[in-house]
């Protein structure tokens, strides 16, 4: 296909909402963060141009098999994580003015912002190069103009990045090392998104993959920086990335990071172990090429236990000076308040058992639409997480990490078809999938759990916006659920001719979130939470999030909580 497709519209509902969100973030910045706001504007502009070019000629990115039925989502995917990080910077700036935070913490989050935006910028450059190579014969003035503007934006972005990093540096060498660190994030992001799009075809849109990639690179970058700083703390007195890694990190955060990154890395470890074992078998018997399923299962579970119980905890103890085995620390933490925390665990187990068995039977015996059936899980998330967030927030942090680790382990078992759980687990999970999932990778349960957990994890430390930890629970458990149910039953007026979202559903979602906030705010105030959120700014945040849910074709569980959180922090 060499001809141009019909031109895609420049203005869509999703792009307008993204522009409103980015404008709200930029106009809320203090003068000290102007360079960060300028870089966010450039990133937004570059993503907008790349998205227009990609959707005007879909064949330009034909090497990647994206999820069917979704737009590219490049603009939304590129600006979401940087917007979240810059909102955290705004919040920390307020904390410093109140003497509630240190400059080191601000420098740490500043580096995270530039690392996230550098990852997104590098991916945009990569996509532009791919499209240029796919259309070498293209010589239209519009294509040349888009290319020139994108390159100009990249140069200006680099200048803004250098200026900001130099302002928090003490030496020119430090600034150079920081720029090198940003380059590392960019290259790693390009490598990872290529791997994800090629390994898991038709599982996600480019925008969804972009968000996941930038988040993973940021998380792995922090892990790598901590490790390097620990190894070379006596050899290299100058901090590699000018982040004070002596910043107080909670034990819960350290354990969650080690647990999740260990499980993400485990497939590579197991593949290596399996290769060595099969090579050993071939040395003994040249006719035997692969190990049996039973041997593979035994090898899998033994490797998993050794890696997660020995290797990962050893890293935690080395890097973060953990003086106790992490699993022993978890037991001590749980039994420090045994009545409250064990009662909460029993409540969760009973609720999950009753709900899953009930919904599974419904999915097999009735004609209830999958999308509505899945919204019941959103309501279940409200019943599980809302009381725990109010009464036991620290324990909920750990529970989220444990649940996500279990999900990752089960998905690995399902994908690899590890006996005896792989096939039954695959059949069970298929009962709850819809058009956004594929048999290769099922992501809906991950996105729901992460959508609820991320705002809570990011609200640790100073937080003068009491509703920000509730961003995921409110937007997904209340707003998204009510919008779907009301829209499905009573919706008549559609937002677009091709979409299914209705005006009635969106209005119900926005109204329900505001109603819950009216009830929740007095409860939080009575418990001593800091309440400085104006009702007008809350209404803007809820409305913008509701409109994004109405217009986006992306996986809303992934984007809506982060956008809502970033607006609540302002």
GROMACS .gro file of N, CA and C in nm, residues 366-469:
model
  312
  366UNK      N    1  -2.535  -1.725   3.148
  366UNK     CA    2  -2.627  -1.618   3.110
  366UNK      C    3  -2.572  -1.540   2.993
  367UNK      N    4  -2.654  -1.448   2.946
  367UNK     CA    5  -2.617  -1.367   2.832
  367UNK      C    6  -2.578  -1.225   2.872
  368UNK      N    7  -2.538  -1.208   2.996
  368UNK     CA    8  -2.492  -1.077   3.042
  368UNK      C    9  -2.367  -1.038   2.963
  369UNK      N   10  -2.364  -0.917   2.914
  369UNK     CA   11  -2.249  -0.873   2.835
  369UNK      C   12  -2.122  -0.873   2.921
  370UNK      N   13  -2.010  -0.912   2.858
  370UNK     CA   14  -1.884  -0.920   2.931
  370UNK      C   15  -1.847  -0.786   2.993
  371UNK      N   16  -1.873  -0.677   2.920
  371UNK     CA   17  -1.831  -0.546   2.970
  371UNK      C   18  -1.904  -0.512   3.099
  372UNK      N   19  -2.035  -0.551   3.109
  372UNK     CA   20  -2.109  -0.525   3.233
  372UNK      C   21  -2.063  -0.619   3.344
  373UNK      N   22  -2.036  -0.744   3.306
  373UNK     CA   23  -1.989  -0.839   3.406
  373UNK      C   24  -1.858  -0.792   3.468
  374UNK      N   25  -1.772  -0.735   3.387
  374UNK     CA   26  -1.643  -0.686   3.438
  374UNK      C   27  -1.661  -0.564   3.528
  375UNK      N   28  -1.767  -0.487   3.507
  375UNK     CA   29  -1.790  -0.370   3.593
  375UNK      C   30  -1.826  -0.412   3.735
  376UNK      N   31  -1.881  -0.534   3.751
  376UNK     CA   32  -1.906  -0.584   3.886
  376UNK      C   33  -1.775  -0.598   3.963
  377UNK      N   34  -1.668  -0.630   3.891
  377UNK     CA   35  -1.538  -0.638   3.957
  377UNK      C   36  -1.490  -0.499   4.000
  378UNK      N   37  -1.528  -0.398   3.927
  378UNK     CA   38  -1.496  -0.262   3.969
  378UNK      C   39  -1.567  -0.229   4.100
  379UNK      N   40  -1.693  -0.268   4.111
  379UNK     CA   41  -1.766  -0.246   4.236
  379UNK      C   42  -1.704  -0.328   4.350
  380UNK      N   43  -1.659  -0.449   4.318
  380UNK     CA   44  -1.592  -0.532   4.418
  380UNK      C   45  -1.464  -0.465   4.466
  381UNK      N   46  -1.394  -0.398   4.374
  381UNK     CA   47  -1.272  -0.326   4.413
  381UNK      C   48  -1.304  -0.214   4.512
  382UNK      N   49  -1.418  -0.147   4.493
  382UNK     CA   50  -1.459  -0.043   4.589
  382UNK      C   51  -1.483  -0.104   4.726
  383UNK      N   52  -1.556  -0.215   4.731
  383UNK     CA   53  -1.585  -0.281   4.859
  383UNK      C   54  -1.458  -0.331   4.926
  384UNK      N   55  -1.359  -0.371   4.848
  384UNK     CA   56  -1.236  -0.423   4.906
  384UNK      C   57  -1.142  -0.312   4.951
  385UNK      N   58  -1.122  -0.212   4.867
  385UNK     CA   59  -1.012  -0.117   4.888
  385UNK      C   60  -1.052   0.009   4.964
  386UNK      N   61  -1.175   0.054   4.948
  386UNK     CA   62  -1.214   0.181   5.013
  386UNK      C   63  -1.207   0.173   5.165
  387UNK      N   64  -1.265   0.071   5.230
  387UNK     CA   65  -1.250   0.064   5.376
  387UNK      C   66  -1.105   0.049   5.421
  388UNK      N   67  -1.028  -0.031   5.345
  388UNK     CA   68  -0.888  -0.053   5.383
  388UNK      C   69  -0.806   0.075   5.369
  389UNK      N   70  -0.834   0.155   5.265
  389UNK     CA   71  -0.759   0.279   5.245
  389UNK      C   72  -0.786   0.379   5.356
  390UNK      N   73  -0.907   0.380   5.408
  390UNK     CA   74  -0.942   0.471   5.517
  390UNK      C   75  -0.887   0.422   5.650
  391UNK      N   76  -0.892   0.289   5.674
  391UNK     CA   77  -0.859   0.235   5.806
  391UNK      C   78  -0.717   0.180   5.816
  392UNK      N   79  -0.666   0.119   5.710
  392UNK     CA   80  -0.533   0.056   5.712
  392UNK      C   81  -0.456   0.087   5.584
  393UNK      N   82  -0.419   0.213   5.560
  393UNK     CA   83  -0.354   0.247   5.432
  393UNK      C   84  -0.217   0.183   5.413
  394UNK      N   85  -0.138   0.170   5.520
  394UNK     CA   86  -0.005   0.109   5.505
  394UNK      C   87  -0.016  -0.039   5.473
  395UNK      N   88  -0.109  -0.106   5.535
  395UNK     CA   89  -0.129  -0.248   5.506
  395UNK      C   90  -0.182  -0.267   5.364
  396UNK      N   91  -0.265  -0.175   5.318
  396UNK     CA   92  -0.318  -0.183   5.182
  396UNK      C   93  -0.206  -0.169   5.080
  397UNK      N   94  -0.106  -0.084   5.107
  397UNK     CA   95   0.010  -0.073   5.018
  397UNK      C   96   0.073  -0.210   4.995
  398UNK      N   97   0.099  -0.279   5.103
  398UNK     CA   98   0.162  -0.411   5.095
  398UNK      C   99   0.070  -0.512   5.028
  399UNK      N  100  -0.058  -0.505   5.056
  399UNK     CA  101  -0.154  -0.598   4.997
  399UNK      C  102  -0.163  -0.580   4.846
  400UNK      N  103  -0.159  -0.455   4.800
  400UNK     CA  104  -0.160  -0.429   4.656
  400UNK      C  105  -0.038  -0.493   4.589
  401UNK      N  106   0.078  -0.474   4.649
  401UNK     CA  107   0.200  -0.532   4.592
  401UNK      C  108   0.194  -0.684   4.588
  402UNK      N  109   0.141  -0.745   4.695
  402UNK     CA  110   0.129  -0.891   4.700
  402UNK      C  111   0.032  -0.941   4.593
  403UNK      N  112  -0.082  -0.872   4.581
  403UNK     CA  113  -0.183  -0.914   4.482
  403UNK      C  114  -0.129  -0.902   4.340
  404UNK      N  115  -0.057  -0.793   4.313
  404UNK     CA  116  -0.001  -0.775   4.180
  404UNK      C  117   0.105  -0.881   4.151
  405UNK      N  118   0.185  -0.916   4.251
  405UNK     CA  119   0.285  -1.022   4.234
  405UNK      C  120   0.218  -1.155   4.204
  406UNK      N  121   0.108  -1.185   4.273
  406UNK     CA  122   0.034  -1.309   4.246
  406UNK      C  123  -0.021  -1.309   4.104
  407UNK      N  124  -0.075  -1.196   4.060
  407UNK     CA  125  -0.128  -1.184   3.923
  407UNK      C  126  -0.018  -1.210   3.819
  408UNK      N  127   0.098  -1.150   3.840
  408UNK     CA  128   0.209  -1.168   3.746
  408UNK      C  129   0.252  -1.315   3.742
  409UNK      N  130   0.264  -1.378   3.860
  409UNK     CA  131   0.306  -1.518   3.865
  409UNK      C  132   0.204  -1.607   3.794
  410UNK      N  133   0.075  -1.582   3.816
  410UNK     CA  134  -0.028  -1.663   3.752
  410UNK      C  135  -0.031  -1.641   3.601
  411UNK      N  136  -0.007  -1.518   3.557
  411UNK     CA  137  -0.005  -1.492   3.413
  411UNK      C  138   0.114  -1.560   3.347
  412UNK      N  139   0.227  -1.563   3.416
  412UNK     CA  140   0.344  -1.636   3.362
  412UNK      C  141   0.311  -1.784   3.350
  413UNK      N  142   0.247  -1.840   3.453
  413UNK     CA  143   0.208  -1.981   3.449
  413UNK      C  144   0.109  -2.007   3.335
  414UNK      N  145   0.014  -1.916   3.315
  414UNK     CA  146  -0.086  -1.932   3.209
  414UNK      C  147  -0.021  -1.925   3.070
  415UNK      N  148   0.067  -1.827   3.050
  415UNK     CA  149   0.129  -1.811   2.919
  415UNK      C  150   0.219  -1.929   2.886
  416UNK      N  151   0.297  -1.976   2.983
  416UNK     CA  152   0.389  -2.087   2.960
  416UNK      C  153   0.319  -2.222   2.969
  417UNK      N  154   0.190  -2.223   3.009
  417UNK     CA  155   0.112  -2.346   3.025
  417UNK      C  156   0.186  -2.445   3.117
  418UNK      N  157   0.225  -2.394   3.233
  418UNK     CA  158   0.296  -2.477   3.330
  418UNK      C  159   0.197  -2.571   3.398
  419UNK      N  160   0.221  -2.701   3.393
  419UNK     CA  161   0.133  -2.798   3.456
  419UNK      C  162   0.149  -2.792   3.608
  420UNK      N  163   0.044  -2.820   3.684
  420UNK     CA  164  -0.092  -2.857   3.641
  420UNK      C  165  -0.188  -2.737   3.636
  421UNK      N  166  -0.137  -2.616   3.653
  421UNK     CA  167  -0.225  -2.500   3.666
  421UNK      C  168  -0.247  -2.425   3.536
  422UNK      N  169  -0.155  -2.438   3.440
  422UNK     CA  170  -0.158  -2.352   3.322
  422UNK      C  171  -0.286  -2.357   3.243
  423UNK      N  172  -0.329  -2.476   3.201
  423UNK     CA  173  -0.447  -2.488   3.116
  423UNK      C  174  -0.577  -2.454   3.190
  424UNK      N  175  -0.600  -2.506   3.312
  424UNK     CA  176  -0.722  -2.466   3.385
  424UNK      C  177  -0.728  -2.315   3.410
  425UNK      N  178  -0.614  -2.258   3.439
  425UNK     CA  179  -0.610  -2.113   3.462
  425UNK      C  180  -0.644  -2.038   3.334
  426UNK      N  181  -0.598  -2.087   3.220
  426UNK     CA  182  -0.628  -2.024   3.093
  426UNK      C  183  -0.778  -2.030   3.064
  427UNK      N  184  -0.841  -2.144   3.088
  427UNK     CA  185  -0.984  -2.157   3.065
  427UNK      C  186  -1.064  -2.068   3.159
  428UNK      N  187  -1.020  -2.057   3.283
  428UNK     CA  188  -1.090  -1.974   3.380
  428UNK      C  189  -1.081  -1.827   3.344
  429UNK      N  190  -0.962  -1.780   3.307
  429UNK     CA  191  -0.944  -1.639   3.276
  429UNK      C  192  -1.020  -1.598   3.150
  430UNK      N  193  -1.034  -1.690   3.056
  430UNK     CA  194  -1.104  -1.659   2.932
  430UNK      C  195  -1.251  -1.625   2.955
  431UNK      N  196  -1.306  -1.667   3.069
  431UNK     CA  197  -1.446  -1.639   3.098
  431UNK      C  198  -1.470  -1.491   3.126
  432UNK      N  199  -1.364  -1.416   3.151
  432UNK     CA  200  -1.380  -1.276   3.190
  432UNK      C  201  -1.315  -1.180   3.091
  433UNK      N  202  -1.274  -1.229   2.976
  433UNK     CA  203  -1.208  -1.142   2.879
  433UNK      C  204  -1.311  -1.075   2.789
  434UNK      N  205  -1.268  -0.968   2.722
  434UNK     CA  206  -1.350  -0.904   2.621
  434UNK      C  207  -1.262  -0.869   2.501
  435UNK      N  208  -1.308  -0.779   2.415
  435UNK     CA  209  -1.236  -0.750   2.292
  435UNK      C  210  -1.101  -0.686   2.315
  436UNK      N  211  -1.076  -0.632   2.435
  436UNK     CA  212  -0.949  -0.566   2.462
  436UNK      C  213  -0.842  -0.662   2.511
  437UNK      N  214  -0.880  -0.786   2.535
  437UNK     CA  215  -0.783  -0.888   2.574
  437UNK      C  216  -0.756  -0.981   2.457
  438UNK      N  217  -0.641  -1.047   2.463
  438UNK     CA  218  -0.610  -1.150   2.364
  438UNK      C  219  -0.571  -1.275   2.441
  439UNK      N  220  -0.574  -1.389   2.371
  439UNK     CA  221  -0.535  -1.513   2.439
  439UNK      C  222  -0.387  -1.512   2.475
  440UNK      N  223  -0.308  -1.432   2.405
  440UNK     CA  224  -0.165  -1.427   2.433
  440UNK      C  225  -0.136  -1.357   2.564
  441UNK      N  226  -0.207  -1.246   2.590
  441UNK     CA  227  -0.183  -1.169   2.712
  441UNK      C  228  -0.315  -1.109   2.758
  442UNK      N  229  -0.355  -1.139   2.881
  442UNK     CA  230  -0.477  -1.086   2.940
  442UNK      C  231  -0.437  -0.976   3.037
  443UNK      N  232  -0.482  -0.853   3.011
  443UNK     CA  233  -0.430  -0.738   3.084
  443UNK      C  234  -0.534  -0.667   3.170
  444UNK      N  235  -0.662  -0.701   3.157
  444UNK     CA  236  -0.766  -0.623   3.223
  444UNK      C  237  -0.753  -0.626   3.375
  445UNK      N  238  -0.725  -0.743   3.432
  445UNK     CA  239  -0.714  -0.751   3.578
  445UNK      C  240  -0.591  -0.676   3.628
  446UNK      N  241  -0.483  -0.677   3.547
  446UNK     CA  242  -0.364  -0.598   3.585
  446UNK      C  243  -0.398  -0.449   3.586
  447UNK      N  244  -0.466  -0.403   3.482
  447UNK     CA  245  -0.493  -0.260   3.471
  447UNK      C  246  -0.588  -0.212   3.581
  448UNK      N  247  -0.686  -0.295   3.620
  448UNK     CA  248  -0.776  -0.256   3.728
  448UNK      C  249  -0.702  -0.246   3.860
  449UNK      N  250  -0.620  -0.346   3.890
  449UNK     CA  251  -0.546  -0.345   4.016
  449UNK      C  252  -0.446  -0.229   4.020
  450UNK      N  253  -0.370  -0.210   3.911
  450UNK     CA  254  -0.274  -0.100   3.906
  450UNK      C  255  -0.343   0.036   3.907
  451UNK      N  256  -0.459   0.044   3.840
  451UNK     CA  257  -0.532   0.170   3.840
  451UNK      C  258  -0.573   0.213   3.979
  452UNK      N  259  -0.607   0.117   4.064
  452UNK     CA  260  -0.641   0.149   4.203
  452UNK      C  261  -0.517   0.171   4.290
  453UNK      N  262  -0.409   0.097   4.260
  453UNK     CA  263  -0.291   0.098   4.347
  453UNK      C  264  -0.198   0.217   4.323
  454UNK      N  265  -0.176   0.255   4.197
  454UNK     CA  266  -0.076   0.358   4.167
  454UNK      C  267  -0.102   0.491   4.236
  455UNK      N  268  -0.225   0.544   4.235
  455UNK     CA  269  -0.246   0.670   4.308
  455UNK      C  270  -0.216   0.658   4.458
  456UNK      N  271  -0.240   0.541   4.515
  456UNK     CA  272  -0.211   0.521   4.658
  456UNK      C  273  -0.061   0.516   4.681
  457UNK      N  274   0.010   0.442   4.597
  457UNK     CA  275   0.156   0.434   4.612
  457UNK      C  276   0.222   0.570   4.591
  458UNK      N  277   0.174   0.646   4.493
  458UNK     CA  278   0.235   0.775   4.463
  458UNK      C  279   0.199   0.882   4.566
  459UNK      N  280   0.100   0.857   4.651
  459UNK     CA  281   0.060   0.955   4.752
  459UNK      C  282   0.135   0.937   4.883
  460UNK      N  283   0.231   0.844   4.887
  460UNK     CA  284   0.309   0.825   5.009
  460UNK      C  285   0.396   0.948   5.034
  461UNK      N  286   0.427   0.973   5.159
  461UNK     CA  287   0.501   1.094   5.193
  461UNK      C  288   0.408   1.212   5.210
  462UNK      N  289   0.458   1.332   5.179
  462UNK     CA  290   0.374   1.452   5.193
  462UNK      C  291   0.259   1.448   5.094
  463UNK      N  292   0.138   1.473   5.145
  463UNK     CA  293   0.021   1.476   5.058
  463UNK      C  294  -0.082   1.572   5.117
  464UNK      N  295  -0.098   1.688   5.053
  464UNK     CA  296  -0.196   1.786   5.099
  464UNK      C  297  -0.324   1.782   5.017
  465UNK      N  298  -0.344   1.675   4.943
  465UNK     CA  299  -0.467   1.653   4.867
  465UNK      C  300  -0.523   1.518   4.911
  466UNK      N  301  -0.611   1.520   5.008
  466UNK     CA  302  -0.656   1.397   5.072
  466UNK      C  303  -0.727   1.302   4.977
  467UNK      N  304  -0.784   1.355   4.870
  467UNK     CA  305  -0.859   1.270   4.777
  467UNK      C  306  -0.769   1.203   4.673
  468UNK      N  307  -0.644   1.248   4.659
  468UNK     CA  308  -0.558   1.193   4.554
  468UNK      C  309  -0.533   1.042   4.567
  469UNK      N  310  -0.518   0.985   4.689
  469UNK     CA  311  -0.502   0.839   4.694
  469UNK      C  312  -0.625   0.763   4.646
   0.00000   0.00000   0.00000
